[in-house]
Amino acid sequence: LPDRRGEARLAAMLDDQDQRVVPAVLSALAAIESPSAKPALVGRLASEDPVVRMAAANGLARLEAADQV
């Protein structure tokens, strides 16, 4: 998306009780290169859920790759 209209909604979804939602939200925040993505991703690296941890690690890698371009 060229703008960040959905960013606030995505950030709110990080607290969703359904842990299947969180990895998708982390990926979306990284994809739009949201300013709030890095803290959210780093915070989820300590999640008990391995799928959430993997999404956080992948999102951080994506942001780092984008920084290199």
GROMACS .gro file of N, CA and C in nm:
model
  207
    1LEU      N    1   0.084  -0.119   0.000
    1LEU     CA    2   0.000   0.000   0.000
    1LEU      C    3   0.088   0.124   0.000
    2PRO      N    4   0.050   0.224  -0.077
    2PRO     CA    5   0.132   0.344  -0.081
    2PRO      C    6   0.122   0.428   0.046
    3ASP      N    7   0.019   0.410   0.122
    3ASP     CA    8   0.008   0.482   0.248
    3ASP      C    9  -0.005   0.382   0.362
    4ARG      N   10  -0.015   0.433   0.480
    4ARG     CA   11  -0.017   0.344   0.597
    4ARG      C   12  -0.152   0.346   0.669
    5ARG      N   13  -0.259   0.349   0.593
    5ARG     CA   14  -0.392   0.355   0.654
    5ARG      C   15  -0.421   0.236   0.745
    6GLY      N   16  -0.370   0.119   0.710
    6GLY     CA   17  -0.399   0.000   0.789
    6GLY      C   18  -0.303  -0.026   0.904
    7GLU      N   19  -0.203   0.059   0.916
    7GLU     CA   20  -0.100   0.035   1.017
    7GLU      C   21  -0.155   0.031   1.160
    8ALA      N   22  -0.241   0.122   1.195
    8ALA     CA   23  -0.297   0.124   1.331
    8ALA      C   24  -0.379  -0.001   1.358
    9ARG      N   25  -0.453  -0.044   1.258
    9ARG     CA   26  -0.535  -0.165   1.274
    9ARG      C   27  -0.444  -0.287   1.292
   10LEU      N   28  -0.338  -0.294   1.213
   10LEU     CA   29  -0.244  -0.405   1.228
   10LEU      C   30  -0.181  -0.405   1.367
   11ALA      N   31  -0.140  -0.289   1.413
   11ALA     CA   32  -0.078  -0.280   1.546
   11ALA      C   33  -0.175  -0.329   1.654
   12ALA      N   34  -0.302  -0.296   1.640
   12ALA     CA   35  -0.402  -0.341   1.737
   12ALA      C   36  -0.418  -0.493   1.732
   13MET      N   37  -0.400  -0.550   1.615
   13MET     CA   38  -0.416  -0.694   1.599
   13MET      C   39  -0.300  -0.774   1.659
   14LEU      N   40  -0.192  -0.707   1.697
   14LEU     CA   41  -0.080  -0.778   1.760
   14LEU      C   42  -0.120  -0.840   1.893
   15ASP      N   43  -0.225  -0.789   1.954
   15ASP     CA   44  -0.271  -0.842   2.082
   15ASP      C   45  -0.385  -0.942   2.067
   16ASP      N   46  -0.411  -0.987   1.944
   16ASP     CA   47  -0.517  -1.083   1.919
   16ASP      C   48  -0.491  -1.211   1.998
   17GLN      N   49  -0.595  -1.265   2.055
   17GLN     CA   50  -0.581  -1.387   2.134
   17GLN      C   51  -0.556  -1.511   2.048
   18ASP      N   52  -0.592  -1.502   1.921
   18ASP     CA   53  -0.569  -1.612   1.828
   18ASP      C   54  -0.427  -1.600   1.775
   19GLN      N   55  -0.341  -1.687   1.820
   19GLN     CA   56  -0.199  -1.679   1.783
   19GLN      C   57  -0.173  -1.705   1.635
   20ARG      N   58  -0.275  -1.749   1.562
   20ARG     CA   59  -0.259  -1.764   1.417
   20ARG      C   60  -0.261  -1.629   1.348
   21VAL      N   61  -0.316  -1.528   1.414
   21VAL     CA   62  -0.325  -1.394   1.356
   21VAL      C   63  -0.192  -1.321   1.366
   22VAL      N   64  -0.124  -1.338   1.476
   22VAL     CA   65  -0.003  -1.260   1.506
   22VAL      C   66   0.107  -1.277   1.400
   23PRO      N   67   0.140  -1.399   1.355
   23PRO     CA   68   0.243  -1.410   1.252
   23PRO      C   69   0.209  -1.334   1.123
   24ALA      N   70   0.083  -1.337   1.085
   24ALA     CA   71   0.041  -1.265   0.964
   24ALA      C   72   0.055  -1.115   0.984
   25VAL      N   73   0.022  -1.068   1.101
   25VAL     CA   74   0.034  -0.925   1.131
   25VAL      C   75   0.181  -0.883   1.130
   26LEU      N   76   0.267  -0.963   1.189
   26LEU     CA   77   0.410  -0.932   1.190
   26LEU      C   78   0.464  -0.924   1.048
   27SER      N   79   0.425  -1.018   0.965
   27SER     CA   80   0.468  -1.017   0.826
   27SER      C   81   0.419  -0.893   0.752
   28ALA      N   82   0.294  -0.857   0.777
   28ALA     CA   83   0.237  -0.739   0.712
   28ALA      C   84   0.308  -0.611   0.755
   29LEU      N   85   0.336  -0.598   0.884
   29LEU     CA   86   0.407  -0.479   0.932
   29LEU      C   87   0.546  -0.468   0.870
   30ALA      N   88   0.613  -0.581   0.857
   30ALA     CA   89   0.745  -0.580   0.793
   30ALA      C   90   0.732  -0.545   0.645
   31ALA      N   91   0.630  -0.599   0.580
   31ALA     CA   92   0.612  -0.575   0.436
   31ALA      C   93   0.589  -0.428   0.404
   32ILE      N   94   0.515  -0.359   0.492
   32ILE     CA   95   0.490  -0.217   0.465
   32ILE      C   96   0.598  -0.128   0.526
   33GLU      N   97   0.698  -0.193   0.586
   33GLU     CA   98   0.810  -0.122   0.649
   33GLU      C   99   0.761  -0.016   0.748
   34SER      N  100   0.669  -0.059   0.831
   34SER     CA  101   0.612   0.028   0.933
   34SER      C  102   0.718   0.069   1.034
   35PRO      N  103   0.716   0.195   1.077
   35PRO     CA  104   0.810   0.238   1.181
   35PRO      C  105   0.793   0.159   1.312
   36SER      N  106   0.674   0.107   1.334
   36SER     CA  107   0.649   0.030   1.456
   36SER      C  108   0.684  -0.118   1.440
   37ALA      N  109   0.726  -0.157   1.321
   37ALA     CA  110   0.752  -0.299   1.295
   37ALA      C  111   0.869  -0.353   1.376
   38LYS      N  112   0.981  -0.283   1.376
   38LYS     CA  113   1.101  -0.336   1.441
   38LYS      C  114   1.079  -0.363   1.590
   39PRO      N  115   1.024  -0.268   1.667
   39PRO     CA  116   1.000  -0.300   1.809
   39PRO      C  117   0.901  -0.415   1.828
   40ALA      N  118   0.800  -0.421   1.743
   40ALA     CA  119   0.702  -0.530   1.753
   40ALA      C  120   0.767  -0.664   1.722
   41LEU      N  121   0.849  -0.667   1.621
   41LEU     CA  122   0.917  -0.790   1.582
   41LEU      C  123   1.016  -0.835   1.689
   42VAL      N  124   1.096  -0.744   1.738
   42VAL     CA  125   1.193  -0.778   1.843
   42VAL      C  126   1.121  -0.829   1.967
   43GLY      N  127   1.011  -0.766   2.003
   43GLY     CA  128   0.935  -0.808   2.119
   43GLY      C  129   0.878  -0.949   2.107
   44ARG      N  130   0.848  -0.990   1.984
   44ARG     CA  131   0.789  -1.123   1.963
   44ARG      C  132   0.895  -1.232   1.950
   45LEU      N  133   1.022  -1.197   1.948
   45LEU     CA  134   1.126  -1.300   1.942
   45LEU      C  135   1.126  -1.388   2.067
   46ALA      N  136   1.070  -1.339   2.175
   46ALA     CA  137   1.065  -1.415   2.300
   46ALA      C  138   0.931  -1.487   2.320
   47SER      N  139   0.848  -1.490   2.217
   47SER     CA  140   0.718  -1.555   2.227
   47SER      C  141   0.733  -1.704   2.258
   48GLU      N  142   0.636  -1.758   2.329
   48GLU     CA  143   0.635  -1.902   2.355
   48GLU      C  144   0.601  -1.980   2.228
   49ASP      N  145   0.531  -1.916   2.135
   49ASP     CA  146   0.486  -1.982   2.013
   49ASP      C  147   0.599  -1.980   1.908
   50PRO      N  148   0.645  -2.096   1.864
   50PRO     CA  149   0.755  -2.099   1.767
   50PRO      C  150   0.718  -2.037   1.632
   51VAL      N  151   0.592  -2.041   1.594
   51VAL     CA  152   0.550  -1.981   1.467
   51VAL      C  153   0.560  -1.829   1.476
   52VAL      N  154   0.524  -1.774   1.591
   52VAL     CA  155   0.536  -1.629   1.613
   52VAL      C  156   0.683  -1.589   1.613
   53ARG      N  157   0.767  -1.666   1.681
   53ARG     CA  158   0.911  -1.636   1.681
   53ARG      C  159   0.969  -1.639   1.540
   54MET      N  160   0.929  -1.737   1.461
   54MET     CA  161   0.979  -1.747   1.324
   54MET      C  162   0.933  -1.628   1.240
   55ALA      N  163   0.808  -1.589   1.255
   55ALA     CA  164   0.756  -1.474   1.181
   55ALA      C  165   0.831  -1.347   1.221
   56ALA      N  166   0.862  -1.335   1.349
   56ALA     CA  167   0.936  -1.217   1.396
   56ALA      C  168   1.077  -1.216   1.337
   57ALA      N  169   1.143  -1.329   1.337
   57ALA     CA  170   1.279  -1.338   1.281
   57ALA      C  171   1.277  -1.309   1.131
   58ASN      N  172   1.181  -1.365   1.061
   58ASN     CA  173   1.170  -1.341   0.917
   58ASN      C  174   1.140  -1.194   0.888
   59GLY      N  175   1.054  -1.133   0.969
   59GLY     CA  176   1.023  -0.992   0.951
   59GLY      C  177   1.144  -0.903   0.972
   60LEU      N  178   1.222  -0.935   1.074
   60LEU     CA  179   1.345  -0.857   1.099
   60LEU      C  180   1.444  -0.873   0.983
   61ALA      N  181   1.454  -0.994   0.932
   61ALA     CA  182   1.543  -1.016   0.817
   61ALA      C  183   1.495  -0.936   0.697
   62ARG      N  184   1.365  -0.931   0.678
   62ARG     CA  185   1.311  -0.853   0.566
   62ARG      C  186   1.341  -0.705   0.581
   63LEU      N  187   1.326  -0.653   0.703
   63LEU     CA  188   1.355  -0.512   0.726
   63LEU      C  189   1.503  -0.482   0.705
   64GLU      N  190   1.588  -0.572   0.752
   64GLU     CA  191   1.733  -0.552   0.735
   64GLU      C  192   1.769  -0.556   0.587
   65ALA      N  193   1.708  -0.646   0.512
   65ALA     CA  194   1.734  -0.653   0.369
   65ALA      C  195   1.689  -0.525   0.299
   66ALA      N  196   1.575  -0.473   0.341
   66ALA     CA  197   1.525  -0.348   0.281
   66ALA      C  198   1.618  -0.232   0.311
   67ASP      N  199   1.680  -0.234   0.429
   67ASP     CA  200   1.774  -0.128   0.466
   67ASP      C  201   1.899  -0.131   0.379
   68GLN      N  202   1.932  -0.247   0.325
   68GLN     CA  203   2.053  -0.263   0.245
   68GLN      C  204   2.035  -0.219   0.100
   69VAL      N  205   1.910  -0.201   0.059
   69VAL     CA  206   1.883  -0.163  -0.081
   69VAL      C  207   1.896  -0.016  -0.101
   0.00000   0.00000   0.00000
